[in-house]
Amino acid sequence: MNLPLLVDCDTGIDDAIALTYLATHPGTEIVGIVSTGGNVPASAVHRNNLALGELLEIQAPIALGAAQPLVEPPMYADDTHGPGGLGHAVLPAITRTEDPRSGAQLWVDAARAHPGELVGLVLGPHTNLALALQIDPELPRLLKRLHIMGGAIHHRGNTGPTSEWNIAVDPEAAQQVLAAFTGAAQRPVLGSLEATETVRFTQGTLDRFTALAAATGHPVASILADALRFYFEFHEADGFGWMAHVHDPLVAAHAVTGDFAGTRPLAVDVELTGTLTRGQTVGDELGRWGRAPNVEVLTDVRAEEFTRHLLETLEVGLFPSAHG
Ligand code: BDR
Ligand code: CA
């Protein structure tokens, strides 16, 4: 069997690109998708995931996650991702139905169905994985590996001055996940902003998505091109110029290929009580806590190579002939 994946995401523009990459990569098998509230409410994320699932012919169950983070009220990033989460894209009517299980239960069932083989990806807040750990504390031993997009360790935040979005939305959940995986045979791999912000899409990249939509006529290629345009507009309005930081696909590609970045061990924890720094990921570089490293952080990203691989995978995968 291809590499079985459980994808937990808050789709979201870069989540949609990651999901499309994972669905079209020839070596993967998505066995479940969890719709986690984050960039937009969980119900809107779910609609996006169901639509992409139908258009990409993903057979795996797609389950709705919790409506709220563990402790604090939700916050949303519709300025970044658009009111529906996919920028300017307009989704077609869909017939794809959701899985009746909760997102947390889907995590547990997928891990139990593929013991020691399932690779988990958290591309949004950690709420549903934290809830899954309450149902089944054995999850860290059942998963083959866990890959996370989250945190800003030696980097400014993109949400608060020191906090990154996926952690800031539900810091308690992120803290609980990192605590639960401490001592796991394989340390979770953390793609924090210092790694993911090396991936900077330019007009040339946007052109490739637009050309892909024209060449393939695939509805998902058009959705991604329209979504990305919004992401560029947001980044420009936020002072970064005409470009986009595209986070989740790098973490997805590294999870699948082990390529495009290195890793290094580090003890990382989440600040829960700071009056200015709640949601910050703190890395203990000098071992002051006396704790063993609990994550592998992504380093030395080969961003251009990764972007080439991403585009080539989408260009092959979305071409109609790829589906026979
Ligand atoms: C993360 O936050 C979300 O807006 C993106 O989808 C990504 O997962 C980057 O901080
Ligand atoms: Ca995301």
Coordinates of C-alpha atoms and ligand atoms in Angstrom, one line a residue:
M1 CA 0.0 0.0 0.0
N2 CA 1.1 3.6 -0.6
L3 CA 2.0 5.7 2.5
P4 CA -1.3 6.0 4.5
L5 CA -2.0 9.6 5.6
L6 CA -4.5 11.2 7.9
V7 CA -4.7 14.9 7.0
D8 CA -6.0 17.3 9.7
C9 CA -6.4 20.8 8.2
D10 CA -8.2 24.1 8.4
T11 CA -8.6 24.6 4.6
G12 CA -7.5 27.4 3.9
I13 CA -5.6 28.3 0.8
D14 CA -2.3 26.6 1.5
D15 CA -4.1 23.7 3.1
A16 CA -5.9 23.2 -0.2
I17 CA -2.6 23.2 -2.1
A18 CA -1.2 20.7 0.4
L19 CA -4.3 18.5 0.1
T20 CA -4.2 18.5 -3.7
Y21 CA -0.5 17.7 -3.6
L22 CA -1.1 14.8 -1.2
A23 CA -4.1 13.5 -3.3
T24 CA -2.1 13.6 -6.5
H25 CA 1.3 12.3 -5.3
P26 CA 1.7 8.8 -6.6
G27 CA 3.1 7.4 -3.4
T28 CA 0.4 8.4 -1.0
E29 CA -3.0 7.1 0.1
I30 CA -5.1 9.6 2.1
V31 CA -7.1 7.4 4.5
G32 CA -8.9 10.2 6.3
I33 CA -9.4 14.0 6.4
V34 CA -10.3 16.0 9.5
S35 CA -11.9 19.4 9.1
T36 CA -10.5 21.6 11.9
G37 CA -11.8 25.1 12.6
G38 CA -9.0 27.7 12.2
N39 CA -8.6 29.9 9.1
V40 CA -12.5 29.8 8.8
P41 CA -15.1 28.1 11.0
A42 CA -15.0 24.3 11.1
S43 CA -18.2 24.1 9.0
A44 CA -16.7 26.2 6.2
V45 CA -13.4 24.2 6.3
H46 CA -15.6 21.1 6.1
R47 CA -17.4 22.3 3.0
N48 CA -14.0 23.1 1.4
N49 CA -12.7 19.7 2.2
L50 CA -15.8 17.9 1.0
A51 CA -15.6 19.8 -2.3
L52 CA -11.9 19.1 -2.8
G53 CA -12.5 15.5 -1.8
E54 CA -15.1 15.1 -4.4
L55 CA -13.2 17.0 -7.2
L56 CA -10.0 15.1 -6.4
E57 CA -11.8 11.8 -6.2
I58 CA -10.5 11.1 -2.6
Q59 CA -12.4 8.1 -1.4
A60 CA -11.4 8.5 2.3
P61 CA -13.8 9.6 5.0
I62 CA -13.9 13.3 5.7
A63 CA -15.0 14.1 9.3
L64 CA -16.0 17.4 10.9
G65 CA -13.9 18.5 13.9
A66 CA -14.9 20.4 17.0
A67 CA -16.5 23.9 16.5
Q68 CA -14.4 25.5 19.2
P69 CA -10.8 25.3 20.5
L70 CA -10.3 23.6 23.9
V71 CA -10.4 26.7 26.1
E72 CA -10.7 30.0 24.3
P73 CA -13.3 31.2 21.8
P74 CA -12.3 30.6 18.2
M75 CA -10.7 33.2 16.0
Y76 CA -10.6 33.2 12.2
A77 CA -8.3 34.5 9.4
D78 CA -10.8 35.4 6.7
D79 CA -8.6 38.5 5.9
T80 CA -5.9 36.0 5.0
H81 CA -7.9 33.2 3.3
G82 CA -11.2 34.9 2.3
P83 CA -14.6 34.6 3.8
G84 CA -15.0 31.0 2.7
G85 CA -11.4 30.0 3.2
L86 CA -10.5 29.7 -0.5
G87 CA -9.9 33.3 -1.5
H88 CA -11.6 34.2 -4.8
A89 CA -12.5 30.6 -5.6
V90 CA -16.2 29.7 -6.1
L91 CA -16.9 26.1 -5.3
P92 CA -19.3 24.0 -7.3
A93 CA -22.3 22.3 -5.8
I94 CA -21.2 19.0 -4.3
T95 CA -22.9 15.7 -3.6
R96 CA -20.0 14.3 -1.5
T97 CA -21.3 13.4 2.0
E98 CA -19.4 13.7 5.3
D99 CA -18.4 10.9 7.6
P100 CA -20.7 10.7 10.6
R101 CA -17.8 10.3 13.1
S102 CA -16.2 13.2 14.9
G103 CA -12.8 14.4 13.7
A104 CA -11.2 13.1 16.9
Q105 CA -12.8 9.7 16.4
L106 CA -11.5 9.5 12.8
W107 CA -8.0 10.1 14.1
V108 CA -8.3 7.2 16.5
D109 CA -10.0 4.8 14.0
A110 CA -7.4 5.6 11.2
A111 CA -4.5 5.0 13.6
R112 CA -6.1 1.7 14.9
A113 CA -6.7 0.6 11.3
H114 CA -3.1 1.2 10.3
P115 CA -1.1 0.5 13.5
G116 CA 2.5 1.6 13.1
E117 CA 2.0 2.8 9.5
L118 CA -0.2 5.9 9.6
V119 CA 1.5 9.2 9.0
G120 CA -0.5 12.1 10.6
L121 CA -0.4 15.6 9.3
V122 CA -1.6 18.6 11.4
L123 CA -1.9 21.6 9.1
G124 CA -4.2 23.6 11.3
P125 CA -4.9 24.0 15.0
H126 CA -4.3 20.9 17.2
T127 CA -7.8 20.8 18.7
N128 CA -9.0 17.5 17.2
L129 CA -5.7 15.6 17.7
A130 CA -5.8 16.8 21.4
L131 CA -9.4 15.5 21.6
A132 CA -8.4 12.2 19.9
L133 CA -5.6 11.8 22.5
Q134 CA -8.3 12.0 25.2
I135 CA -10.1 9.1 23.6
D136 CA -7.0 7.0 22.9
P137 CA -3.7 8.0 24.7
E138 CA -2.0 5.2 22.7
L139 CA -2.0 7.3 19.6
P140 CA 1.6 8.4 19.8
R141 CA 2.6 4.7 19.8
L142 CA 0.2 3.8 17.0
L143 CA 1.3 6.5 14.5
K144 CA 4.4 5.9 12.3
R145 CA 5.1 9.7 12.4
L146 CA 3.4 13.0 13.1
H147 CA 4.2 16.1 11.0
I148 CA 3.0 19.5 12.1
M149 CA 2.9 22.9 10.5
G150 CA 3.1 25.2 13.5
G151 CA 5.1 27.5 15.6
A152 CA 7.7 30.3 15.3
I153 CA 10.8 29.5 17.3
H154 CA 13.4 31.9 16.1
H155 CA 11.1 34.0 14.1
R156 CA 8.5 36.7 14.6
G157 CA 5.0 35.4 14.8
N158 CA 2.4 35.9 12.1
T159 CA -0.6 36.1 14.5
G160 CA 0.7 37.7 17.7
P161 CA 4.1 39.3 17.7
T162 CA 5.6 36.0 18.8
S163 CA 2.9 33.4 17.9
E164 CA 2.1 31.5 14.8
W165 CA -1.5 30.9 13.7
N166 CA -1.9 27.1 14.2
I167 CA -0.6 27.3 17.7
A168 CA -2.2 30.7 18.6
V169 CA -5.7 29.5 17.8
D170 CA -5.6 26.6 20.3
P171 CA -2.4 26.8 22.5
E172 CA -3.7 24.3 25.0
A173 CA -4.3 21.7 22.3
A174 CA -0.8 22.2 20.8
Q175 CA 0.7 22.0 24.3
Q176 CA -1.2 18.8 25.0
V177 CA -0.2 17.2 21.7
L178 CA 3.5 18.0 22.3
A179 CA 3.3 16.6 25.8
A180 CA 1.6 13.4 24.7
F181 CA 4.2 12.7 22.0
T182 CA 7.1 13.4 24.3
G183 CA 9.1 10.1 24.4
A184 CA 7.4 8.7 21.3
A185 CA 9.7 6.5 19.3
Q186 CA 9.6 9.0 16.4
R187 CA 9.7 12.7 17.5
P188 CA 7.0 14.8 15.7
V189 CA 8.5 16.9 12.9
L190 CA 7.6 20.6 13.3
G191 CA 7.6 22.9 10.4
S192 CA 7.7 26.3 12.0
L193 CA 7.6 29.7 10.3
E194 CA 11.4 30.0 10.0
A195 CA 11.2 27.0 7.7
T196 CA 7.9 27.5 5.9
E197 CA 8.4 31.2 5.2
T198 CA 11.4 30.4 3.1
V199 CA 8.8 29.2 0.6
R200 CA 7.8 32.4 -1.2
F201 CA 5.6 32.1 -4.2
T202 CA 6.1 34.8 -6.9
Q203 CA 4.1 36.0 -9.8
G204 CA 5.9 33.2 -11.8
T205 CA 4.5 30.6 -9.5
L206 CA 1.1 32.1 -9.7
D207 CA 1.3 32.0 -13.5
R208 CA 2.1 28.3 -13.4
F209 CA -1.2 27.7 -11.4
T210 CA -3.1 29.8 -13.9
A211 CA -1.6 27.9 -16.8
L212 CA -2.3 24.6 -15.1
A213 CA -6.0 25.6 -14.9
A214 CA -6.1 26.5 -18.6
A215 CA -4.1 23.4 -19.7
T216 CA -6.0 20.8 -17.7
G217 CA -9.4 22.3 -17.3
H218 CA -9.4 20.6 -13.9
P219 CA -11.7 22.5 -11.5
V220 CA -9.3 22.1 -8.7
A221 CA -6.5 23.9 -10.7
S222 CA -8.9 26.8 -11.2
I223 CA -9.8 26.8 -7.5
L224 CA -6.1 26.9 -6.5
A225 CA -5.3 29.7 -8.9
D226 CA -8.2 31.8 -7.8
A227 CA -7.4 31.1 -4.1
L228 CA -3.7 31.9 -4.5
R229 CA -4.5 35.3 -6.1
F230 CA -6.3 36.2 -2.9
Y231 CA -3.3 35.0 -0.9
F232 CA -1.1 37.3 -2.9
E233 CA -3.5 40.2 -2.3
F234 CA -3.5 39.6 1.4
H235 CA 0.3 39.4 1.6
E236 CA 0.6 42.6 -0.3
A237 CA -1.9 44.4 2.0
D238 CA 0.1 43.0 5.0
G239 CA 3.3 44.7 3.7
F240 CA 5.1 41.8 2.2
G241 CA 4.7 42.8 -1.5
W242 CA 3.3 40.8 -4.3
M243 CA 4.1 37.3 -3.1
A244 CA 2.7 34.6 -0.8
H245 CA 4.2 32.6 2.0
V246 CA 2.9 29.1 1.4
H247 CA 3.3 27.0 4.6
D248 CA 1.4 23.7 4.6
P249 CA 2.6 22.1 1.3
L250 CA 6.2 22.1 2.4
V251 CA 5.3 20.2 5.6
A252 CA 3.2 17.8 3.4
A253 CA 6.0 17.2 0.9
H254 CA 8.6 16.6 3.6
A255 CA 6.2 14.2 5.3
V256 CA 5.8 12.2 2.1
T257 CA 9.4 12.4 0.6
G258 CA 11.6 13.1 3.6
D259 CA 13.2 15.6 1.2
F260 CA 13.5 19.4 0.7
A261 CA 14.6 20.1 4.3
G262 CA 16.8 18.8 7.1
T263 CA 15.7 18.3 10.7
R264 CA 17.3 18.9 14.1
P265 CA 16.1 17.8 17.6
L266 CA 14.9 20.4 20.0
A267 CA 12.9 20.6 23.3
V268 CA 9.9 22.8 22.4
D269 CA 6.9 23.9 24.6
V270 CA 4.0 26.2 24.2
E271 CA 3.5 29.3 26.3
L272 CA 0.0 29.3 27.8
T273 CA 0.1 32.1 30.3
G274 CA 2.2 34.9 29.0
T275 CA 0.4 38.2 29.0
L276 CA 2.1 39.2 25.8
T277 CA 3.3 35.9 24.4
R278 CA 0.4 33.4 24.8
G279 CA 0.8 30.8 22.0
Q280 CA 4.5 31.3 21.5
T281 CA 6.5 28.2 20.8
V282 CA 9.6 28.3 23.0
G283 CA 12.7 26.2 22.0
D284 CA 15.3 25.3 24.7
E285 CA 18.5 25.6 22.7
L286 CA 20.8 25.3 25.6
G287 CA 19.0 22.6 27.5
R288 CA 18.2 24.9 30.4
W289 CA 15.0 22.9 31.1
G290 CA 16.9 19.6 31.4
R291 CA 14.4 18.0 29.1
A292 CA 15.2 15.7 26.2
P293 CA 14.3 17.0 22.8
N294 CA 10.6 16.3 22.0
V295 CA 10.4 17.5 18.3
E296 CA 12.5 17.5 15.2
V297 CA 12.3 21.0 13.7
L298 CA 12.6 21.5 10.0
T299 CA 15.8 23.3 8.9
D300 CA 17.8 24.1 5.8
V301 CA 14.8 24.2 3.4
R302 CA 15.5 23.9 -0.3
A303 CA 12.6 26.1 -1.2
E304 CA 13.1 26.3 -4.9
E305 CA 13.6 22.5 -5.3
F306 CA 10.5 22.0 -3.2
T307 CA 8.4 24.5 -5.3
R308 CA 9.5 22.7 -8.5
H309 CA 8.5 19.3 -7.1
L310 CA 5.2 20.7 -5.9
L311 CA 4.3 22.2 -9.3
E312 CA 5.5 19.1 -11.2
T313 CA 3.4 16.8 -9.0
L314 CA 0.3 19.0 -9.5
E315 CA 0.9 19.3 -13.2
V316 CA 1.1 15.6 -13.7
G317 CA -1.6 14.7 -11.1
L318 CA -4.2 17.1 -12.3
F319 CA -3.9 16.3 -16.0
P320 CA -7.0 14.3 -17.1
S321 CA -4.8 11.5 -18.5
A322 CA -3.5 10.9 -15.0
H323 CA -6.9 9.5 -14.1
G324 CA -7.1 7.2 -17.1
Ligands
BDR1 C1 -0.6 28.4 9.1 O1 -1.7 29.2 9.4 C2 -2.7 29.1 8.4 O2 -3.3 30.3 8.1 C3 -2.1 28.4 7.3 O3 -3.0 27.6 6.6 C4 -0.9 27.6 7.9 O4 -1.3 26.3 8.3 C5 0.6 29.4 8.9 O5 0.8 30.1 10.1
CA2 CA -3.5 25.5 7.6

